[in-house]
Short mmCIF file of C-alpha atoms in Angstrom, two decimals:
data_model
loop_
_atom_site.label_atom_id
_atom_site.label_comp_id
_atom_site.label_asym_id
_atom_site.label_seq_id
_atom_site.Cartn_x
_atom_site.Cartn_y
_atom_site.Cartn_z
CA UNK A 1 0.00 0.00 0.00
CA UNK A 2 1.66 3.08 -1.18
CA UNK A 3 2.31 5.77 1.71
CA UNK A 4 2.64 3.47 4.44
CA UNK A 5 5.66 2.99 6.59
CA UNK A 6 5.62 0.08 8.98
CA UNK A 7 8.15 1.09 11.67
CA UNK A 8 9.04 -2.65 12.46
CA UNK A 9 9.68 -3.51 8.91
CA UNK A 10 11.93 -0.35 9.20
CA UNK A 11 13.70 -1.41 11.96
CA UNK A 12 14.36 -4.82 10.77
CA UNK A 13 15.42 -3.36 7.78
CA UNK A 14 17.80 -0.59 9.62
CA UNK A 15 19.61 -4.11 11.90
CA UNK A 16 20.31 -5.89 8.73
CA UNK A 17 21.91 -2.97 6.83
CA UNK A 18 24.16 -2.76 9.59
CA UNK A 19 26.04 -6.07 8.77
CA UNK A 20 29.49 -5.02 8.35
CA UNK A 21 30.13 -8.95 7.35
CA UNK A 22 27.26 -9.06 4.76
CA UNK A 23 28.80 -9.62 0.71
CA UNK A 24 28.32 -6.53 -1.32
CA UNK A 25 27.14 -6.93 -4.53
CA UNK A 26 29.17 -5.79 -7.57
CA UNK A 27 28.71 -2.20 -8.81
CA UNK A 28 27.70 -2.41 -12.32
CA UNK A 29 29.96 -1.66 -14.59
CA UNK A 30 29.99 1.77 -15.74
CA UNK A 31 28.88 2.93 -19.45
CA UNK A 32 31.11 5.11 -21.94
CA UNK A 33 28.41 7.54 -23.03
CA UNK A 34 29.19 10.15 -25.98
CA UNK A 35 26.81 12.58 -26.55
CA UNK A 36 28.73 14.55 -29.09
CA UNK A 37 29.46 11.44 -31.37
CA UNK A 38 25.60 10.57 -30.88
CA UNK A 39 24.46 13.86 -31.93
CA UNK A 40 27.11 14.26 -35.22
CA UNK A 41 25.42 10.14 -35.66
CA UNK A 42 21.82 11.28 -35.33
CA UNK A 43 22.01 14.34 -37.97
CA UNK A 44 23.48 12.39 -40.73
CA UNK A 45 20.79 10.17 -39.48
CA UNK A 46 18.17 12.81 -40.25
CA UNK A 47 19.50 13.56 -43.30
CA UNK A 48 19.73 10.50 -44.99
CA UNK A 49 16.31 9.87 -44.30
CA UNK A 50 15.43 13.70 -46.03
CA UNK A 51 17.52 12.33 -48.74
CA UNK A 52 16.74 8.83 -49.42
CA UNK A 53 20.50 8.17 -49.13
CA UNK A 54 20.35 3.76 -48.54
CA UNK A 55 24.48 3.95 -48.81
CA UNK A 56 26.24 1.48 -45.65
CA UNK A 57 26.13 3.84 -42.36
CA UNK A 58 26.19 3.67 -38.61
CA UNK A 59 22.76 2.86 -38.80
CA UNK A 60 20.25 0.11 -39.21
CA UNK A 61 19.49 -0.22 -43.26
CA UNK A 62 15.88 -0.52 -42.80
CA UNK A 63 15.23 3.38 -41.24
CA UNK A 64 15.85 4.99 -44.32
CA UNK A 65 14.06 1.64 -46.51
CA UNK A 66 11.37 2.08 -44.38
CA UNK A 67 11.28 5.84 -44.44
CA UNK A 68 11.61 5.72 -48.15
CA UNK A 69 8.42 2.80 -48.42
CA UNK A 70 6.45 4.78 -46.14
CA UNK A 71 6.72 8.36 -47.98
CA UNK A 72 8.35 9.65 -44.69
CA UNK A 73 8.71 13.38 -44.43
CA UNK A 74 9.22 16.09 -41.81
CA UNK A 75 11.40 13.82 -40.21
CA UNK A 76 13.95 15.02 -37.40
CA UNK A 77 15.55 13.02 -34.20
CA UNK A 78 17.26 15.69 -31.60
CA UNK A 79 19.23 13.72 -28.56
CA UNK A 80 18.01 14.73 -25.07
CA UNK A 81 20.14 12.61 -22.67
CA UNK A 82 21.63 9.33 -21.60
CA UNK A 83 19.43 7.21 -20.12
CA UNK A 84 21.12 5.26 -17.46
CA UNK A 85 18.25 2.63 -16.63
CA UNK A 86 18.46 1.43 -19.90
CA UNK A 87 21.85 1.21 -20.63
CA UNK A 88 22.19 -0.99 -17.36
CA UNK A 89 20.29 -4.14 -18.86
CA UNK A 90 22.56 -3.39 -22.38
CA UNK A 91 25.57 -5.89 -23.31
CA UNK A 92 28.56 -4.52 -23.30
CA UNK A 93 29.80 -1.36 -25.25
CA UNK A 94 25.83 -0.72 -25.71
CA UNK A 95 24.01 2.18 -24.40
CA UNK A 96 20.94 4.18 -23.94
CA UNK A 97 20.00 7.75 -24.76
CA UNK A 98 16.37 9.04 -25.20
CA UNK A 99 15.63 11.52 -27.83
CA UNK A 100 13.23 13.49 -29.62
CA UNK A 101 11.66 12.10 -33.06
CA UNK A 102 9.42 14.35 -35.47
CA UNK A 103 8.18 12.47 -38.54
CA UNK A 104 5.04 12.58 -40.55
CA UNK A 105 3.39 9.84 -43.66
CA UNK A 106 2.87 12.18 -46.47
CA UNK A 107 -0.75 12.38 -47.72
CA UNK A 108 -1.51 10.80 -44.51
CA UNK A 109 -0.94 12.89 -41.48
CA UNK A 110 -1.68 16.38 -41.80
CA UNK A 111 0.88 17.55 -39.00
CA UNK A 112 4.12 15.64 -37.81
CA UNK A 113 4.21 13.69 -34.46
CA UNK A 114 6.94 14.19 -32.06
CA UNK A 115 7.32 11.58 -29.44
CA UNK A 116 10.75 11.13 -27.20
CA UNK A 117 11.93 7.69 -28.15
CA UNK A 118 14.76 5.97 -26.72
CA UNK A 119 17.82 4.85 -29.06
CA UNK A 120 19.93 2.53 -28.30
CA UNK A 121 24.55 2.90 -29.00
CA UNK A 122 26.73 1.06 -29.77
CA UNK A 123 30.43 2.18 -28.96
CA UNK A 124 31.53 5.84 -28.85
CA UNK A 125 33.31 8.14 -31.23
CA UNK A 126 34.29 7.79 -34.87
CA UNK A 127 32.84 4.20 -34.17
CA UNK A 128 29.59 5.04 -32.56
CA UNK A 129 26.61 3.47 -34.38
CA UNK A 130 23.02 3.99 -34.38
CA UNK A 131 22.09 -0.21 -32.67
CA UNK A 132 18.25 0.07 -32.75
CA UNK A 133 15.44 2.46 -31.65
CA UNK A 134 13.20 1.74 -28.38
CA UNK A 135 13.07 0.25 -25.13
CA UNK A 136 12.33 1.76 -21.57
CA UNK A 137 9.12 3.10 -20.62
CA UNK A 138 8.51 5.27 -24.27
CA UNK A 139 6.78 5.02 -27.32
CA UNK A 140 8.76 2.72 -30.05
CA UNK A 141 7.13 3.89 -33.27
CA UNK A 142 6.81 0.98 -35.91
CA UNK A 143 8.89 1.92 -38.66
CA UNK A 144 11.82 2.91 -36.85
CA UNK A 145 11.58 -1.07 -34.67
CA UNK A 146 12.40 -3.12 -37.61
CA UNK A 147 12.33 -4.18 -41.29
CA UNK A 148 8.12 -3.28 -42.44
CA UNK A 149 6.45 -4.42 -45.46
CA UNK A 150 4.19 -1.11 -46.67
CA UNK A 151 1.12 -1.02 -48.89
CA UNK A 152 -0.45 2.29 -50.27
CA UNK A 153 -3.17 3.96 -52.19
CA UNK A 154 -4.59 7.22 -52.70
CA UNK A 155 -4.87 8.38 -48.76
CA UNK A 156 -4.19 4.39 -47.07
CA UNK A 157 -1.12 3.45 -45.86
CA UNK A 158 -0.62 -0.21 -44.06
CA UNK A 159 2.78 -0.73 -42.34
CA UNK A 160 2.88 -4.75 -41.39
CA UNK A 161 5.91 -5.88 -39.23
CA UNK A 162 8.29 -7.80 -41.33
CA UNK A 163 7.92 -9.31 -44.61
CA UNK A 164 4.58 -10.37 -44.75
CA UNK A 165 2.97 -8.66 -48.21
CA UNK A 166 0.11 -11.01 -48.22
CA UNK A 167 -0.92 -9.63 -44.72
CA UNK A 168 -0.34 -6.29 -45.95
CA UNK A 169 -2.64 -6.60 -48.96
CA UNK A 170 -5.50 -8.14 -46.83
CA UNK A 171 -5.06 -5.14 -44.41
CA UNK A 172 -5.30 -2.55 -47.28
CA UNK A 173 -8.20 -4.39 -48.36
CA UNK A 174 -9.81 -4.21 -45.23
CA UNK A 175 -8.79 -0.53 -45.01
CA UNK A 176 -10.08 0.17 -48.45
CA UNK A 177 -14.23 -1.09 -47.75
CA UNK A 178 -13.78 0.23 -44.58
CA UNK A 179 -13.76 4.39 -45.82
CA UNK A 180 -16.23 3.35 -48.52
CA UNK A 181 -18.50 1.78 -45.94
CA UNK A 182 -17.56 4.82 -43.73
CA UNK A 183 -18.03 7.52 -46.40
CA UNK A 184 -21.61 6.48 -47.56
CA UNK A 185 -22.52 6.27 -43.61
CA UNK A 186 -20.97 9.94 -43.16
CA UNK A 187 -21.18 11.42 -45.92
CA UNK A 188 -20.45 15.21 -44.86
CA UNK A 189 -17.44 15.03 -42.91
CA UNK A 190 -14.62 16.04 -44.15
CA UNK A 191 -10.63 15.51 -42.83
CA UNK A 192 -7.35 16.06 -43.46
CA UNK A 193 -6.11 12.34 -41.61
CA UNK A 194 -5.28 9.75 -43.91
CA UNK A 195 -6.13 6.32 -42.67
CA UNK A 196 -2.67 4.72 -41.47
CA UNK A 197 -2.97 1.06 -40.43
CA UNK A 198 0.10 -0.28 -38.47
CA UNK A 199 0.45 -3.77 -37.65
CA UNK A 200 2.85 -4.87 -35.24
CA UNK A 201 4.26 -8.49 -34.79
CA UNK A 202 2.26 -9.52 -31.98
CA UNK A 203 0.36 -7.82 -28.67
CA UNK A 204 3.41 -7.70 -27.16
CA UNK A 205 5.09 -5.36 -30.11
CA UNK A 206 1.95 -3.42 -30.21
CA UNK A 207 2.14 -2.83 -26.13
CA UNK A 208 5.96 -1.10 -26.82
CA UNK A 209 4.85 0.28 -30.25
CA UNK A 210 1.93 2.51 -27.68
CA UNK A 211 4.21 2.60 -24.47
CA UNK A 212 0.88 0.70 -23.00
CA UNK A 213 0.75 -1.66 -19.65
CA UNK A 214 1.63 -5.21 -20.67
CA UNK A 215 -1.88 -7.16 -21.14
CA UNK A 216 -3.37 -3.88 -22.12
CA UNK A 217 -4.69 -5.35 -25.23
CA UNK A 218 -4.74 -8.53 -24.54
CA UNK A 219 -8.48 -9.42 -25.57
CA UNK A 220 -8.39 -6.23 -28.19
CA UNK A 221 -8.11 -6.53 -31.88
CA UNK A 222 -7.09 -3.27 -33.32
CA UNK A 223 -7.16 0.28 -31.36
CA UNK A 224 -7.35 3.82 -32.71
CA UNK A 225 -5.15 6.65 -30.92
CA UNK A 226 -2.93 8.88 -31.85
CA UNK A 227 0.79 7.95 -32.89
CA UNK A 228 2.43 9.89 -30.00
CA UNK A 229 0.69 8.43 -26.86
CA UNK A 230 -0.72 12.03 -26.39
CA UNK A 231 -4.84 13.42 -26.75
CA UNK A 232 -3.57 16.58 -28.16
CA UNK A 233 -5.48 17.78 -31.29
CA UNK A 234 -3.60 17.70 -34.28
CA UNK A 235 -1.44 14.78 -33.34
CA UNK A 236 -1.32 12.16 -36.39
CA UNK A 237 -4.00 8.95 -35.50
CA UNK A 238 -3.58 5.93 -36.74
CA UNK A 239 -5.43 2.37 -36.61
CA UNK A 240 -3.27 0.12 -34.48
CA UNK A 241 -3.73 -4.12 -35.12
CA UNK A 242 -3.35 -6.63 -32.34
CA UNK A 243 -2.31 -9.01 -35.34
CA UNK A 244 -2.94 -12.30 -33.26
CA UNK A 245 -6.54 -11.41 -31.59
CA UNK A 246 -7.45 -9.70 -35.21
CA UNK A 247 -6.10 -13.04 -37.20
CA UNK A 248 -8.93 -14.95 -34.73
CA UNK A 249 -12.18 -13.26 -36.29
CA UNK A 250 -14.32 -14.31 -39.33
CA UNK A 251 -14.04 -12.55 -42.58
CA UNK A 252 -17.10 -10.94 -41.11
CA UNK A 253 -16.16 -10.15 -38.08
CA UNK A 254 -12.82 -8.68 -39.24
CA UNK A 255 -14.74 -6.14 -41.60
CA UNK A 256 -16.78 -4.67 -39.03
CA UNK A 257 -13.81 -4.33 -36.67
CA UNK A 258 -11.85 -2.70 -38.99
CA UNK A 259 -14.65 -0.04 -40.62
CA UNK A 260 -15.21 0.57 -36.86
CA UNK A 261 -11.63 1.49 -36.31
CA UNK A 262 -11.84 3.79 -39.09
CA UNK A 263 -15.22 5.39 -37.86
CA UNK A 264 -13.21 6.77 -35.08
CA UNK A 265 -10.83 7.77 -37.01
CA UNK A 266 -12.73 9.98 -38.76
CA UNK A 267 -14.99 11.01 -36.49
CA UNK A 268 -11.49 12.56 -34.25
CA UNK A 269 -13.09 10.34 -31.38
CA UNK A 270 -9.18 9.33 -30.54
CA UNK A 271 -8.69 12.85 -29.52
CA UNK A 272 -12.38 13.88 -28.16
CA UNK A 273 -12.39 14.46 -24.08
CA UNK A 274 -15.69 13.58 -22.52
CA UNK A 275 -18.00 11.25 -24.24
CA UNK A 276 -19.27 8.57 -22.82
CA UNK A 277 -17.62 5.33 -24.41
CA UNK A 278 -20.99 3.82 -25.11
CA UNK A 279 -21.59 6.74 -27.62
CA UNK A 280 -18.01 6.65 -29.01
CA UNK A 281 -18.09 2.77 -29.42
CA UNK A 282 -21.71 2.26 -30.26
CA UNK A 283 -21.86 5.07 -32.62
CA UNK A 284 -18.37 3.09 -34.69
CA UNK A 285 -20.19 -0.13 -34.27
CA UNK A 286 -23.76 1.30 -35.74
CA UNK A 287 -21.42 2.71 -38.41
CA UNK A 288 -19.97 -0.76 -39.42
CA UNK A 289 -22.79 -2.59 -39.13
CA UNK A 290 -25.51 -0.05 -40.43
CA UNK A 291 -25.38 -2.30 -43.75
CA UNK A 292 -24.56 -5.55 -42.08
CA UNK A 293 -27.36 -8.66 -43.07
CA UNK A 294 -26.14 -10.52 -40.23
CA UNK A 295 -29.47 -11.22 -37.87
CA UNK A 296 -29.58 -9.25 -34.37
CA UNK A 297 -29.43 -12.66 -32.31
CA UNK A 298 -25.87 -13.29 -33.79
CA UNK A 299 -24.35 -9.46 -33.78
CA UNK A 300 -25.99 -9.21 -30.20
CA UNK A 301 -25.46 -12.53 -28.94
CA UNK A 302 -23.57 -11.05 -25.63
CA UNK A 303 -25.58 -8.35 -25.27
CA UNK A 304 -28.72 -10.97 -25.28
CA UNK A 305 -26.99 -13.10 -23.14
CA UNK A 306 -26.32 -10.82 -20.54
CA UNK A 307 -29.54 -9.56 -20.62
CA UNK A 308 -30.93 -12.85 -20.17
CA UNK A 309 -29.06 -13.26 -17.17
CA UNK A 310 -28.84 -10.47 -15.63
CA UNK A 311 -32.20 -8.25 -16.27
CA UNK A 312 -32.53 -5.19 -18.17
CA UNK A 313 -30.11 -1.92 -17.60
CA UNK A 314 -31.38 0.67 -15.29
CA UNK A 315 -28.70 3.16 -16.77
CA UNK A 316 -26.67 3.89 -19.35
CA UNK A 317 -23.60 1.69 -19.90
CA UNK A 318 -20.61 3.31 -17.81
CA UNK A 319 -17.28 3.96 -18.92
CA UNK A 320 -15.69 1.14 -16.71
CA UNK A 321 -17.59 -1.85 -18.82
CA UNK A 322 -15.13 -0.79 -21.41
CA UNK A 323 -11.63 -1.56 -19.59
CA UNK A 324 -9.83 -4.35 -21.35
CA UNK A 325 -9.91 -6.39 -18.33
CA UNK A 326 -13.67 -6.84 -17.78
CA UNK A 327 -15.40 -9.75 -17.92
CA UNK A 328 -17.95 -8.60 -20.76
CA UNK A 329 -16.34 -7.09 -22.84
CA UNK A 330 -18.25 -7.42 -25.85
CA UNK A 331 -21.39 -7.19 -24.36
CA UNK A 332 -20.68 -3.83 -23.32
CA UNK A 333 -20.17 -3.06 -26.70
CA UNK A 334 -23.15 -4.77 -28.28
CA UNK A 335 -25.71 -2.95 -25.74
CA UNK A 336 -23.96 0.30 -26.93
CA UNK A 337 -24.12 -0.37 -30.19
CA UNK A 338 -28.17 -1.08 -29.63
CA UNK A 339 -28.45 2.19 -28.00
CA UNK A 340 -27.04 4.32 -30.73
CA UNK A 341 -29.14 2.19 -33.03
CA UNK A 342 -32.50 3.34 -31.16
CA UNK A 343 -30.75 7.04 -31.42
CA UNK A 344 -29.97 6.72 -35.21
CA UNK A 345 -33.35 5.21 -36.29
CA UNK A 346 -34.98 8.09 -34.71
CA UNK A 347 -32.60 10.60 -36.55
CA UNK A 348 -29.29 9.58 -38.34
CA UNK A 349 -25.79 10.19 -38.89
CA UNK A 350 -25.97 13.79 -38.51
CA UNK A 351 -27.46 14.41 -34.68
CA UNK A 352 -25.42 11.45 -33.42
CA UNK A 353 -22.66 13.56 -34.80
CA UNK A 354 -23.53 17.02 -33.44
CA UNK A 355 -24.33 15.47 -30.03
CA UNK A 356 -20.95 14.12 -29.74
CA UNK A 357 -19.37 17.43 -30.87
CA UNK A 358 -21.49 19.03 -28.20
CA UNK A 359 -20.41 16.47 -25.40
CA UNK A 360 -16.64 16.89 -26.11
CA UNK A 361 -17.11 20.54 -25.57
CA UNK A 362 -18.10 19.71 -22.29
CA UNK A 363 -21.89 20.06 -22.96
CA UNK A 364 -23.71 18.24 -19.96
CA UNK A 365 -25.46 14.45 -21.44
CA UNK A 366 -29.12 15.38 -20.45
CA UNK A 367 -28.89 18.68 -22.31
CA UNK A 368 -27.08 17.85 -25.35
CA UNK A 369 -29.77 14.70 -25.77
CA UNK A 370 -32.75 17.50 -25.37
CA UNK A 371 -31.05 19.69 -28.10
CA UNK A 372 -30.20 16.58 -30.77
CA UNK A 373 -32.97 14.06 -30.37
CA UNK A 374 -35.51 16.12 -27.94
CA UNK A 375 -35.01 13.02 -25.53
CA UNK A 376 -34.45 12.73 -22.13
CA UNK A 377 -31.73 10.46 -20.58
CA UNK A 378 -34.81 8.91 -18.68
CA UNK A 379 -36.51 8.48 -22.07
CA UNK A 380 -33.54 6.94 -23.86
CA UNK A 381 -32.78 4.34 -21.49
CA UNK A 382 -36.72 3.52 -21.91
CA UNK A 383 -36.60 3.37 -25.27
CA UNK A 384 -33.09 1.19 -25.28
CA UNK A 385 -34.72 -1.52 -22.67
CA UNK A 386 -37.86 -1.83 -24.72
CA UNK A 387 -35.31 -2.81 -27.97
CA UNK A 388 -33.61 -5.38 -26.03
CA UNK A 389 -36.46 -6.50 -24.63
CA UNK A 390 -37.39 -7.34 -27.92
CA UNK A 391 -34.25 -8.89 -28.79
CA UNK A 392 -34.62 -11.39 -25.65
CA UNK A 393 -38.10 -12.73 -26.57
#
């Protein structure tokens, strides 16, 4: 428990550190660190990406390949500092320093992301090379982790770790009916984001790709957030693939999940403060499946389910049915999704749209409802139990 001392344990451990007998441990073997050489490294760095220059250098061959596949611009890397934590768990002659990374996919991302990324050294002065990029507790941006096999048209990009190019072209498939389904469901909006699709080796990769808690994505087949780790606007978002949950679903199932990803794409939910994750998710799901032929008691199995075993809601779903870790998961999200259906059979694209707007400018729920549907929250929830009651007979 964080905060408390326990003055016997204190004690205790006060005797033992006394021990002039007791072994010490090693000390760990210092690390020759050389910023200046890392620096003079990381420019030619920078400007071989600019350049497209693939001759040998102190650098991994795949940063500028990749750069090159991925129509990389606006790229820059600026060295903070050594990072000491990291070098400590380094072989020999290795070491850590964390720096600053700008880089933006052209006809993609309408402004560059900057994210401090750690890179790892190898050796110091005129033999100093560039080892790899990430580790520690940062973001570790695809293209920069490894070799990536790249697909593109028009405004898609898909970035699939490896060589896997009949992955890739199933993604940019996927990607492509995804913003035609998403276009003919939202037809007036309008942005500048590209849809990037980055697909990691496993959920592991994706976890250091996001700088996310190990198991955060665990059960979770693709997320959408922004490339950076921040929820500032303007940074770049992207549609991120756990590979090995996403590989598990029907050709169906994968579809929906990935025109739903794009949905919140863009709709800017990834970077939209304050609305209820039963809106955000149920309005992407009601997006994916507003053309879908598959019958309610298989799209809402869990929802029916849970229903069935539990009774009808009393309130509106809450944000914490939505962590990663909960047991129902998808029932969470197939109750949202029949909520926003009851909303966008009584109006549309266009009100679900305006009263999400309204709620991420901090508009209270019961008053943005009144001015988009003229419902109450009270009348809502009636009208969302009387749909599932439905569903369960």
């Amino acid at each position: 428990m964080a905060g408390l001392v326990l003055p016997g344990v204190l004690l205790l451990a006060s005797l033992v550190g006394c021990d002039d007998s007791a072994p010490l441990e090693d000390a760990p073997t210092a690390v020759a660190v050389d910023p200046a050489a890392a620096i003079e490294v990381l420019e030619e760095l920078t400007r071989a990406v600019a350049e497209r220059d693939t001759a040998a250098a102190p650098w991994p061959s795949y940063l500028v390949t990749n750069a090159e596949a991925a129509d990389v611009v606006d790229f820059s890397v600026r060295y903070l500092t050594d990072d000491s934590s990291v070098s400590q768990g380094l072989p020999g002659g290795q070491w850590a320093a964390s720096v600053e990374v700008a880089w933006r996919f052209q006809g993609r991302d309408p402004h560059a992301a900057h994210a401090e990324v750690t890179v790892i050294f190898d050796g110091s002065g005129s033999d100093l090379r560039v080892a790899a990029f990430g580790g520690g507790a940062r973001v570790q941006p695809l293209w920069l982790s490894g070799p990536v096999t790249v697909r593109a048209r028009d405004n898609l990009l898909v970035m699939v770790a490896g060589n896997q190019q009949v992955k890739a072209r199933s993604y940019e498939e996927l990607g492509a009916v995804g913003l035609r389904q998403v276009e003919a469901a939202l037809p007036d909006i309008r942005t500048s984001q590209g849809l990037v699709i980055e697909v990691p080796a496993n959920g592991a990769e994706l976890e250091r790709v996001l700088n996310a808690e190990p198991g955060s994505y665990e059960a979770i087949a693709a997320v959408t957030t922004t490339t950076d780790s921040s929820d500032a606007p303007g940074s770049p978002v992207h549609v991120f693939v756990n590979d090995p949950v996403f590989a598990k679903l029907t050709a169906h199932g994968a579809q929906v999940v990935a025109t739903h990803e794009i949905a919140h794409l863009v709709t800017g939910a990834a970077t939209e403060l304050g609305v209820p994750l039963w809106l955000v998710e149920g309005f992407a799901d009601w997006v994916a499946l507003r053309r879908s032929t598959v019958p309610d008691r298989v799209s809402a199995a869990q929802a029916i389910a849970q229903v069935k075993a539990d009774g009808l809601p009393g309130s509106l779903p809450a944000d914490e049915d939505f962590g990663s870790r909960t047991t129902h998961l998808g029932a969470a999200y197939e109750v949202s999704w029949l909520l926003v259906r009851v909303l966008g059979e009584r109006g549309g694209a266009a009100p679900l749209l305006e009263l999400q707007r309204r709620l991420a400018r901090g508009a209270e729920l019961e008053v943005a409802l009144r001015a988009t549907f003229d419902l109450s929250v009270t009348e809502l929830v009636e009208l969302w139990r009387a749909e599932l009651s439905r569903l369960i007979k």
